[in-house]
GROMACS .gro file of C-alpha atoms in nm:
model
  412
    1MET     CA    1  -6.948  15.428  -9.077
    2PRO     CA    2  -6.785  15.441  -9.425
    3LEU     CA    3  -6.406  15.442  -9.430
    4SER     CA    4  -6.418  15.775  -9.621
    5ARG     CA    5  -6.303  15.846  -9.974
    6LYS     CA    6  -5.937  15.852  -9.868
    7THR     CA    7  -5.961  15.500  -9.733
    8ALA     CA    8  -6.148  15.382 -10.040
    9ALA     CA    9  -5.888  15.537 -10.268
   10GLY     CA   10  -5.604  15.380 -10.078
   11ALA     CA   11  -5.774  15.042 -10.082
   12CYS     CA   12  -5.833  15.068 -10.456
   13VAL     CA   13  -5.466  15.143 -10.522
   14PHE     CA   14  -5.359  14.848 -10.310
   15ALA     CA   15  -5.621  14.617 -10.460
   16ALA     CA   16  -5.529  14.715 -10.814
   17ALA     CA   17  -5.166  14.635 -10.743
   18LEU     CA   18  -5.266  14.304 -10.590
   19LEU     CA   19  -5.505  14.188 -10.862
   20SER     CA   20  -5.294  14.307 -11.155
   21ALA     CA   21  -4.968  14.163 -11.026
   22GLY     CA   22  -4.787  13.931 -11.265
   23PRO     CA   23  -4.707  13.569 -11.182
   24ALA     CA   24  -4.508  13.532 -10.860
   25ASP     CA   25  -4.181  13.346 -10.861
   26ALA     CA   26  -4.170  13.002 -10.698
   27ASP     CA   27  -4.025  13.129 -10.369
   28ASP     CA   28  -4.297  13.395 -10.325
   29GLN     CA   29  -4.568  13.145 -10.408
   30ALA     CA   30  -4.432  12.887 -10.169
   31ALA     CA   31  -4.426  13.145  -9.892
   32ALA     CA   32  -4.786  13.238  -9.967
   33SER     CA   33  -4.942  12.895  -9.979
   34GLY     CA   34  -4.677  12.624  -9.980
   35SER     CA   35  -4.743  12.553 -10.350
   36THR     CA   36  -4.591  12.677 -10.674
   37ASP     CA   37  -4.949  12.706 -10.810
   38ALA     CA   38  -5.044  12.982 -10.562
   39SER     CA   39  -5.250  13.276 -10.692
   40VAL     CA   40  -5.435  13.571 -10.544
   41TRP     CA   41  -5.745  13.351 -10.526
   42ASP     CA   42  -5.549  13.083 -10.341
   43ALA     CA   43  -5.442  13.346 -10.090
   44LEU     CA   44  -5.804  13.451 -10.035
   45ALA     CA   45  -5.926  13.091 -10.007
   46ALA     CA   46  -5.649  13.009  -9.756
   47GLY     CA   47  -5.750  13.291  -9.524
   48SER     CA   48  -5.793  13.231  -9.153
   49THR     CA   49  -6.102  13.315  -8.946
   50LYS     CA   50  -6.120  13.384  -8.573
   51LEU     CA   51  -6.420  13.432  -8.347
   52ASN     CA   52  -6.383  13.571  -7.995
   53LEU     CA   53  -6.669  13.599  -7.746
   54ARG     CA   54  -6.645  13.802  -7.426
   55TYR     CA   55  -6.923  13.816  -7.167
   56ARG     CA   56  -6.887  14.080  -6.897
   57PHE     CA   57  -7.082  14.185  -6.590
   58GLU     CA   58  -6.983  14.532  -6.471
   59PHE     CA   59  -7.105  14.685  -6.145
   60VAL     CA   60  -7.063  15.054  -6.053
   61ASP     CA   61  -7.152  15.220  -5.724
   62GLN     CA   62  -7.081  15.593  -5.760
   63GLU     CA   63  -7.156  15.839  -5.480
   64GLY     CA   64  -7.395  16.111  -5.594
   65ILE     CA   65  -7.580  15.883  -5.837
   66GLY     CA   66  -7.873  15.712  -5.669
   67ASP     CA   67  -7.887  15.395  -5.877
   68ASN     CA   68  -7.600  15.150  -5.915
   69ALA     CA   69  -7.504  15.034  -6.264
   70ARG     CA   70  -7.537  14.665  -6.349
   71ALA     CA   71  -7.430  14.597  -6.707
   72ASN     CA   72  -7.449  14.256  -6.872
   73THR     CA   73  -7.291  14.277  -7.217
   74VAL     CA   74  -7.149  14.037  -7.475
   75LEU     CA   75  -6.890  14.113  -7.740
   76ALA     CA   76  -6.875  13.895  -8.052
   77ARG     CA   77  -6.565  13.971  -8.260
   78LEU     CA   78  -6.530  13.802  -8.600
   79GLN     CA   79  -6.199  13.851  -8.784
   80TRP     CA   80  -6.070  13.720  -9.115
   81GLN     CA   81  -5.727  13.758  -9.273
   82SER     CA   82  -5.612  13.632  -9.609
   83ALA     CA   83  -5.293  13.440  -9.667
   84SER     CA   84  -5.007  13.636  -9.822
   85TYR     CA   85  -4.976  13.684 -10.198
   86GLN     CA   86  -4.654  13.849 -10.316
   87GLY     CA   87  -4.637  14.024  -9.981
   88PHE     CA   88  -4.998  14.150  -9.981
   89HIS     CA   89  -5.272  14.043  -9.741
   90LEU     CA   90  -5.625  14.159  -9.656
   91GLY     CA   91  -5.788  14.187  -9.316
   92LEU     CA   92  -6.152  14.233  -9.214
   93GLY     CA   93  -6.317  14.243  -8.873
   94VAL     CA   94  -6.668  14.297  -8.740
   95ASP     CA   95  -6.765  14.362  -8.378
   96HIS     CA   96  -7.112  14.323  -8.234
   97VAL     CA   97  -7.191  14.438  -7.879
   98GLN     CA   98  -7.518  14.326  -7.723
   99ALA     CA   99  -7.670  14.415  -7.386
  100LEU     CA  100  -7.842  14.125  -7.210
  101GLY     CA  101  -8.162  14.191  -7.018
  102GLU     CA  102  -8.260  14.530  -6.877
  103GLU     CA  103  -8.008  14.808  -6.942
  104ARG     CA  104  -7.941  14.934  -6.590
  105PHE     CA  105  -7.641  15.141  -6.696
  106ASN     CA  106  -7.561  15.453  -6.899
  107SER     CA  107  -7.396  15.326  -7.218
  108THR     CA  108  -7.363  15.690  -7.343
  109THR     CA  109  -7.616  15.613  -7.620
  110ASN     CA  110  -7.914  15.451  -7.443
  111GLY     CA  111  -8.036  15.759  -7.255
  112GLU     CA  112  -8.021  15.587  -6.912
  113SER     CA  113  -7.855  15.886  -6.746
  114GLU     CA  114  -7.985  15.797  -6.398
  115PHE     CA  115  -7.714  15.527  -6.383
  116PRO     CA  116  -7.333  15.556  -6.379
  117VAL     CA  117  -7.156  15.529  -6.714
  118VAL     CA  118  -7.049  15.190  -6.849
  119ALA     CA  119  -6.921  15.286  -7.194
  120ASP     CA  120  -7.027  14.974  -7.382
  121PRO     CA  121  -7.300  15.086  -7.624
  122GLU     CA  122  -7.483  14.829  -7.834
  123GLY     CA  123  -7.409  14.813  -8.204
  124THR     CA  124  -7.240  14.639  -8.495
  125ASP     CA  125  -6.920  14.795  -8.620
  126LEU     CA  126  -6.681  14.736  -8.908
  127ASN     CA  127  -6.382  14.716  -8.677
  128LEU     CA  128  -6.108  14.630  -8.929
  129ALA     CA  129  -6.081  14.671  -9.307
  130PHE     CA  130  -5.725  14.698  -9.430
  131LEU     CA  131  -5.485  14.587  -9.700
  132ALA     CA  132  -5.118  14.547  -9.611
  133TYR     CA  133  -4.794  14.489  -9.799
  134LYS     CA  134  -4.500  14.333  -9.617
  135THR     CA  135  -4.135  14.291  -9.706
  136GLU     CA  136  -3.842  14.176  -9.497
  137ARG     CA  137  -3.786  14.525  -9.354
  138ALA     CA  138  -4.112  14.712  -9.409
  139THR     CA  139  -4.488  14.682  -9.365
  140PHE     CA  140  -4.735  14.927  -9.524
  141THR     CA  141  -5.099  14.918  -9.413
  142GLY     CA  142  -5.393  15.117  -9.546
  143GLY     CA  143  -5.748  15.125  -9.411
  144ARG     CA  144  -5.913  15.059  -9.077
  145GLN     CA  145  -5.660  14.904  -8.842
  146ARG     CA  146  -5.525  14.868  -8.490
  147ILE     CA  147  -5.242  15.102  -8.388
  148ASN     CA  148  -5.082  15.033  -8.050
  149HIS     CA  149  -4.761  15.209  -7.952
  150ALA     CA  150  -4.547  15.063  -7.671
  151ASP     CA  151  -4.759  15.025  -7.353
  152GLN     CA  152  -5.042  15.235  -7.511
  153ARG     CA  153  -4.983  15.528  -7.275
  154PHE     CA  154  -5.018  15.767  -7.568
  155ILE     CA  155  -5.162  15.566  -7.860
  156GLY     CA  156  -5.374  15.254  -7.812
  157GLY     CA  157  -5.684  15.053  -7.888
  158VAL     CA  158  -5.873  15.067  -7.554
  159ALA     CA  159  -5.940  14.695  -7.599
  160TRP     CA  160  -6.063  14.676  -7.239
  161ARG     CA  161  -6.398  14.816  -7.352
  162GLN     CA  162  -6.626  14.594  -7.558
  163ASN     CA  163  -6.597  14.813  -7.869
  164GLU     CA  164  -6.226  14.880  -7.916
  165GLN     CA  165  -6.075  15.190  -8.073
  166THR     CA  166  -5.936  15.153  -8.425
  167PHE     CA  167  -5.792  15.399  -8.677
  168ASP     CA  168  -5.857  15.483  -9.041
  169ALA     CA  169  -5.498  15.544  -9.143
  170MET     CA  170  -5.203  15.489  -9.371
  171ARG     CA  171  -4.918  15.334  -9.172
  172ALA     CA  172  -4.555  15.259  -9.256
  173GLN     CA  173  -4.347  15.038  -9.024
  174LEU     CA  174  -3.982  15.028  -9.128
  175ALA     CA  175  -3.673  14.850  -8.998
  176PRO     CA  176  -3.395  15.000  -9.214
  177THR     CA  177  -3.119  14.845  -9.002
  178ASP     CA  178  -3.093  14.597  -8.718
  179GLY     CA  179  -3.184  14.775  -8.397
  180LEU     CA  180  -3.372  15.062  -8.562
  181LYS     CA  181  -3.750  15.079  -8.617
  182ILE     CA  182  -3.955  15.364  -8.760
  183ASP     CA  183  -4.334  15.372  -8.726
  184TYR     CA  184  -4.531  15.651  -8.897
  185SER     CA  185  -4.909  15.683  -8.936
  186TYR     CA  186  -5.133  15.943  -9.094
  187VAL     CA  187  -5.479  15.915  -8.931
  188TRP     CA  188  -5.790  16.071  -9.085
  189ASN     CA  189  -6.053  15.911  -8.861
  190VAL     CA  190  -6.062  15.759  -8.512
  191ASN     CA  191  -6.331  15.494  -8.454
  192ARG     CA  192  -6.392  15.537  -8.083
  193ILE     CA  193  -6.524  15.305  -7.812
  194PHE     CA  194  -6.845  15.512  -7.801
  195GLY     CA  195  -6.944  15.410  -8.157
  196PRO     CA  196  -7.049  15.308  -8.403
  197GLY     CA  197  -7.312  15.583  -8.369
  198ASP     CA  198  -7.298  15.913  -8.184
  199GLY     CA  199  -7.436  15.955  -7.834
  200ALA     CA  200  -7.315  16.167  -7.546
  201GLN     CA  201  -6.975  16.128  -7.716
  202PRO     CA  202  -6.901  16.119  -8.090
  203GLY     CA  203  -6.857  15.768  -8.224
  204ASN     CA  204  -6.586  15.899  -8.460
  205TRP     CA  205  -6.333  16.180  -8.446
  206ARG     CA  206  -6.251  16.329  -8.785
  207SER     CA  207  -5.877  16.370  -8.783
  208ASN     CA  208  -5.578  16.522  -8.960
  209SER     CA  209  -5.317  16.363  -8.733
  210HIS     CA  210  -4.960  16.235  -8.758
  211LEU     CA  211  -4.805  15.971  -8.530
  212LEU     CA  212  -4.431  15.899  -8.535
  213ASP     CA  213  -4.226  15.662  -8.319
  214VAL     CA  214  -3.856  15.594  -8.376
  215GLN     CA  215  -3.713  15.307  -8.171
  216TRP     CA  216  -3.343  15.232  -8.129
  217THR     CA  217  -3.199  14.929  -7.953
  218PRO     CA  218  -2.829  15.009  -7.895
  219LEU     CA  219  -2.775  14.704  -7.671
  220ALA     CA  220  -2.971  14.389  -7.600
  221GLY     CA  221  -3.218  14.464  -7.322
  222HIS     CA  222  -3.201  14.843  -7.367
  223LYS     CA  223  -3.436  15.046  -7.587
  224ILE     CA  224  -3.467  15.420  -7.658
  225THR     CA  225  -3.774  15.562  -7.831
  226GLY     CA  226  -3.841  15.912  -7.957
  227PHE     CA  227  -4.197  16.011  -8.051
  228ALA     CA  228  -4.397  16.293  -8.202
  229HIS     CA  229  -4.778  16.304  -8.200
  230LEU     CA  230  -4.950  16.587  -8.386
  231LEU     CA  231  -5.322  16.545  -8.317
  232ASP     CA  232  -5.576  16.755  -8.502
  233PHE     CA  233  -5.949  16.682  -8.454
  234SER     CA  234  -6.241  16.875  -8.601
  235ASN     CA  235  -6.528  16.731  -8.392
  236ASP     CA  236  -6.384  16.613  -8.061
  237ASN     CA  237  -6.696  16.682  -7.852
  238GLY     CA  238  -6.595  17.041  -7.777
  239LEU     CA  239  -6.283  16.925  -7.589
  240PRO     CA  240  -5.941  17.075  -7.672
  241ASN     CA  241  -5.773  16.748  -7.770
  242SER     CA  242  -5.578  16.888  -8.064
  243THR     CA  243  -5.228  16.867  -7.920
  244ARG     CA  244  -4.863  16.860  -8.027
  245THR     CA  245  -4.654  16.620  -7.816
  246PHE     CA  246  -4.283  16.540  -7.838
  247GLY     CA  247  -4.108  16.298  -7.607
  248ALA     CA  248  -3.864  16.017  -7.546
  249SER     CA  249  -3.856  15.700  -7.338
  250TYR     CA  250  -3.598  15.450  -7.219
  251SER     CA  251  -3.655  15.092  -7.106
  252GLY     CA  252  -3.391  14.851  -6.990
  253SER     CA  253  -3.301  14.561  -6.767
  254PHE     CA  254  -3.027  14.555  -6.506
  255ASP     CA  255  -2.999  14.197  -6.386
  256LYS     CA  256  -3.343  14.147  -6.227
  257LEU     CA  257  -3.444  14.513  -6.219
  258ASP     CA  258  -3.656  14.645  -6.508
  259LEU     CA  259  -3.678  15.022  -6.552
  260THR     CA  260  -3.881  15.246  -6.783
  261ALA     CA  261  -3.856  15.627  -6.793
  262THR     CA  262  -4.052  15.865  -7.016
  263ILE     CA  263  -4.047  16.243  -7.059
  264ALA     CA  264  -4.259  16.453  -7.293
  265THR     CA  265  -4.373  16.807  -7.356
  266GLN     CA  266  -4.708  16.912  -7.499
  267ARG     CA  267  -4.857  17.227  -7.649
  268ASP     CA  268  -5.189  17.319  -7.805
  269HIS     CA  269  -5.211  17.244  -8.177
  270ALA     CA  270  -5.414  17.334  -8.484
  271ASP     CA  271  -5.749  17.495  -8.388
  272SER     CA  272  -5.734  17.420  -8.015
  273PRO     CA  273  -5.894  17.704  -7.815
  274LEU     CA  274  -5.625  17.668  -7.545
  275ASP     CA  275  -5.282  17.827  -7.519
  276TYR     CA  276  -5.067  17.617  -7.288
  277GLN     CA  277  -4.756  17.405  -7.239
  278ALA     CA  278  -4.739  17.108  -7.003
  279GLU     CA  279  -4.490  16.833  -6.928
  280TYR     CA  280  -4.513  16.459  -6.868
  281PHE     CA  281  -4.281  16.239  -6.663
  282SER     CA  282  -4.300  15.874  -6.565
  283LEU     CA  283  -4.062  15.634  -6.392
  284GLN     CA  284  -4.151  15.264  -6.355
  285ALA     CA  285  -3.961  14.985  -6.180
  286SER     CA  286  -4.023  14.611  -6.144
  287TYR     CA  287  -3.820  14.366  -5.934
  288PRO     CA  288  -3.893  13.994  -5.877
  289VAL     CA  289  -3.910  13.861  -5.523
  290GLY     CA  290  -3.992  13.492  -5.509
  291ALA     CA  291  -4.309  13.417  -5.704
  292VAL     CA  292  -4.414  13.783  -5.742
  293ALA     CA  293  -4.281  14.103  -5.894
  294LEU     CA  294  -4.275  14.420  -5.686
  295LYS     CA  295  -4.383  14.719  -5.894
  296ALA     CA  296  -4.361  15.093  -5.840
  297GLU     CA  297  -4.446  15.385  -6.065
  298TYR     CA  298  -4.448  15.761  -6.030
  299THR     CA  299  -4.623  15.957  -6.306
  300VAL     CA  300  -4.680  16.329  -6.354
  301LEU     CA  301  -4.918  16.480  -6.606
  302GLY     CA  302  -4.825  16.844  -6.563
  303SER     CA  303  -5.034  17.160  -6.557
  304ASP     CA  304  -4.977  17.507  -6.699
  305ASP     CA  305  -5.076  17.723  -6.400
  306GLY     CA  306  -5.409  17.541  -6.373
  307VAL     CA  307  -5.518  17.662  -6.719
  308ALA     CA  308  -5.479  17.323  -6.888
  309ALA     CA  309  -5.299  16.996  -6.830
  310PHE     CA  310  -5.118  16.728  -7.028
  311ARG     CA  311  -5.371  16.499  -7.196
  312THR     CA  312  -5.355  16.173  -7.391
  313PRO     CA  313  -5.685  16.145  -7.583
  314LEU     CA  314  -5.581  15.842  -7.793
  315ALA     CA  315  -5.438  15.635  -7.507
  316THR     CA  316  -5.576  15.316  -7.359
  317LEU     CA  317  -5.669  15.526  -7.057
  318HIS     CA  318  -5.816  15.248  -6.843
  319LYS     CA  319  -5.464  15.105  -6.792
  320PHE     CA  320  -5.342  15.422  -6.620
  321GLN     CA  321  -5.439  15.634  -6.319
  322GLY     CA  322  -5.653  15.361  -6.167
  323TRP     CA  323  -5.916  15.124  -6.299
  324ALA     CA  324  -6.208  15.320  -6.150
  325ASP     CA  325  -6.166  15.553  -6.451
  326LYS     CA  326  -6.182  15.875  -6.250
  327PHE     CA  327  -5.906  16.042  -6.454
  328LEU     CA  328  -5.994  15.964  -6.814
  329LEU     CA  329  -5.975  16.341  -6.865
  330THR     CA  330  -5.679  16.505  -6.689
  331PRO     CA  331  -5.795  16.776  -6.444
  332ALA     CA  332  -5.672  17.126  -6.531
  333THR     CA  333  -5.446  17.115  -6.224
  334GLY     CA  334  -5.270  16.803  -6.354
  335ILE     CA  335  -5.204  16.471  -6.179
  336GLU     CA  336  -4.924  16.323  -5.972
  337ASP     CA  337  -4.984  15.949  -5.938
  338LEU     CA  338  -4.783  15.722  -5.710
  339ARG     CA  339  -4.857  15.353  -5.769
  340ILE     CA  340  -4.713  15.055  -5.583
  341GLY     CA  341  -4.815  14.691  -5.604
  342VAL     CA  342  -4.737  14.329  -5.677
  343ALA     CA  343  -4.809  14.095  -5.968
  344GLY     CA  344  -4.752  13.725  -6.008
  345LYS     CA  345  -4.867  13.393  -6.144
  346THR     CA  346  -4.941  13.063  -5.973
  347GLY     CA  347  -5.028  12.779  -6.206
  348LYS     CA  348  -5.315  12.896  -6.426
  349LEU     CA  349  -5.392  13.200  -6.207
  350ALA     CA  350  -5.236  13.540  -6.282
  351TYR     CA  351  -5.300  13.813  -6.024
  352GLY     CA  352  -5.213  14.166  -5.923
  353ALA     CA  353  -5.283  14.416  -5.644
  354PHE     CA  354  -5.205  14.789  -5.661
  355TRP     CA  355  -5.251  15.111  -5.463
  356HIS     CA  356  -5.258  15.463  -5.607
  357GLN     CA  357  -5.222  15.799  -5.437
  358PHE     CA  358  -5.337  16.097  -5.648
  359ARG     CA  359  -5.241  16.461  -5.600
  360ALA     CA  360  -5.267  16.776  -5.810
  361ASN     CA  361  -4.956  16.888  -5.995
  362GLU     CA  362  -5.058  17.253  -5.954
  363GLY     CA  363  -5.150  17.355  -5.600
  364SER     CA  364  -5.179  17.131  -5.293
  365ILE     CA  365  -5.497  16.936  -5.365
  366ASP     CA  366  -5.517  16.575  -5.250
  367TYR     CA  367  -5.744  16.410  -5.505
  368GLY     CA  368  -5.782  16.073  -5.333
  369ASP     CA  369  -5.647  15.720  -5.339
  370GLU     CA  370  -5.747  15.393  -5.505
  371VAL     CA  371  -5.700  15.019  -5.465
  372ASN     CA  372  -5.706  14.775  -5.759
  373PHE     CA  373  -5.718  14.395  -5.765
  374VAL     CA  374  -5.726  14.153  -6.059
  375GLY     CA  375  -5.723  13.777  -6.105
  376THR     CA  376  -5.724  13.597  -6.440
  377TYR     CA  377  -5.766  13.220  -6.461
  378THR     CA  378  -5.688  13.029  -6.781
  379PHE     CA  379  -5.912  12.722  -6.797
  380SER     CA  380  -5.778  12.610  -7.135
  381LYS     CA  381  -5.618  12.745  -7.451
  382ARG     CA  382  -5.957  12.879  -7.558
  383VAL     CA  383  -6.133  12.973  -7.233
  384SER     CA  384  -6.036  13.217  -6.958
  385GLY     CA  385  -6.213  13.410  -6.684
  386GLN     CA  386  -6.134  13.728  -6.495
  387PHE     CA  387  -6.239  13.914  -6.180
  388LYS     CA  388  -6.133  14.277  -6.145
  389PHE     CA  389  -6.201  14.530  -5.868
  390ALA     CA  390  -6.140  14.904  -5.819
  391HIS     CA  391  -6.231  15.139  -5.535
  392TYR     CA  392  -6.158  15.512  -5.551
  393ASN     CA  393  -6.167  15.690  -5.215
  394ALA     CA  394  -6.222  16.060  -5.288
  395ASP     CA  395  -6.057  16.333  -5.086
  396GLU     CA  396  -6.081  16.668  -5.265
  397LEU     CA  397  -6.177  16.558  -5.617
  398ALA     CA  398  -6.467  16.361  -5.765
  399THR     CA  399  -6.668  16.108  -5.562
  400ASP     CA  400  -6.621  15.768  -5.399
  401THR     CA  401  -6.660  15.500  -5.665
  402THR     CA  402  -6.653  15.120  -5.657
  403ARG     CA  403  -6.637  14.911  -5.973
  404PHE     CA  404  -6.600  14.540  -6.027
  405TRP     CA  405  -6.609  14.317  -6.332
  406VAL     CA  406  -6.662  13.947  -6.395
  407SER     CA  407  -6.564  13.836  -6.747
  408MET     CA  408  -6.553  13.513  -6.946
  409ILE     CA  409  -6.359  13.494  -7.274
  410VAL     CA  410  -6.395  13.215  -7.533
  411LYS     CA  411  -6.177  13.201  -7.845
  412PHE     CA  412  -6.245  12.993  -8.158
   0.00000   0.00000   0.00000
C-alpha cells in the first residue's frame, strides 16, 4: 500500500535536505564512511543488507471447530540501511510471507473459515521505508517504521506473527539531558499483521493518532515513565479502538529483585461509539533462584460496569494474557490475570514455563486457566530453533484451545 501523500511529502523534505546538503566537514565524513572523501553516494553505496528467513509450523486444536489448523509458512525479510551522511540515513524493508503446501488454516484472507485462525496471510509488503536524521541527543524519523515502546504492552510491532506491524509516522526521540528521554510520534497509518491486503480484518488502519512517552531515570537501576496515547482510527473494522489513555510506570532493581508497576486510565476518544472509563494496573516481579528466575505478575484490564473494558489495540498482544491468544480483544467485563512461572538458560537452550488464571474484573466469572511452555535453542550466531506450546482450559469463557509452534530462524 502507498505510504500516502503525507509520507511522500515528508520523505521529499528529508531527501531534499540530504541531497542538497553542502560538503560535510572532515569529522562528519569520517563518521559516515571513515574517509574524508565521503559523499551522499558513498553513504548509499556503503549501506548494509540483511536477510532473515523464518519457517514456522503452527498447529491449533480449538473446541467447536471441527478441523484442526496446520499452517506451514515461511517469512523472508529483506532489509537495507544506508550508512550515515551528515546525520541522515535511509532504511528500506520488504517482507514476503508464503504458505507451503495445502492451506489448512484460516489466514483471515484465504477464505478457509472451516479452520481455526492462524493470522499469517500470504503477501509481499513494503515493511519499512523511512529517512532518519540523528544527532547526539535527538533522532527524527519519517516514513514507514517500527515503533516499540517499553515491553510493547501498549505500542508494539507484533513481530511474533510473520507479517509484523509497522507505522507510517513522524517520530521524534529526544534526550535533552542525561536521564531524560522524550519519544513522540504522530501516526497516520498502521500497517497491520493482517495485510498487506484486506480480509476479515483491514490490512491498514487509517489513523490520526499521537503517541508520547517521557522517561526519567532519577537513579541507576530505577526508571519512571509517563505516557499518553491518543488513538483515532477511521476504519478499525467496526471496533471502538479510538481511545485516550494516560498512565505511568516504574521499573527498578532492589538487589536481586526486579519490580515493574504500571497504572493507566482510559476513556473513549474521537468518534468512538462508546462512552466509558476503565483502569489498568500491573505489577511484575522477578527473582533469581539458582539457574532460573522466578516470575510473578498480576494484571488488571478494568471494566466500566460491563459496558466496555480497557483495550490496547496497538500492543504486541501475543506476549500478554497467554499465548493461546484467547484475549486479543478484552472482554467487556475486563480481565484479571495472575501469571506465575520460571525462566532460565542452560548453555544454548533458553526456556520458560508459565501458568495463568483468568477472571472477569466485573462480576464473578471464572474465564479459565492456561499453561505456556517455550524452549529456544541457538545452534549458531545465524541459526536458532524454537518450540512453543499453549493450552487454554476454558471455564466460563471461550473454548478449550491447544496451540503449538515449531520454528527455525536463519539470519544472513
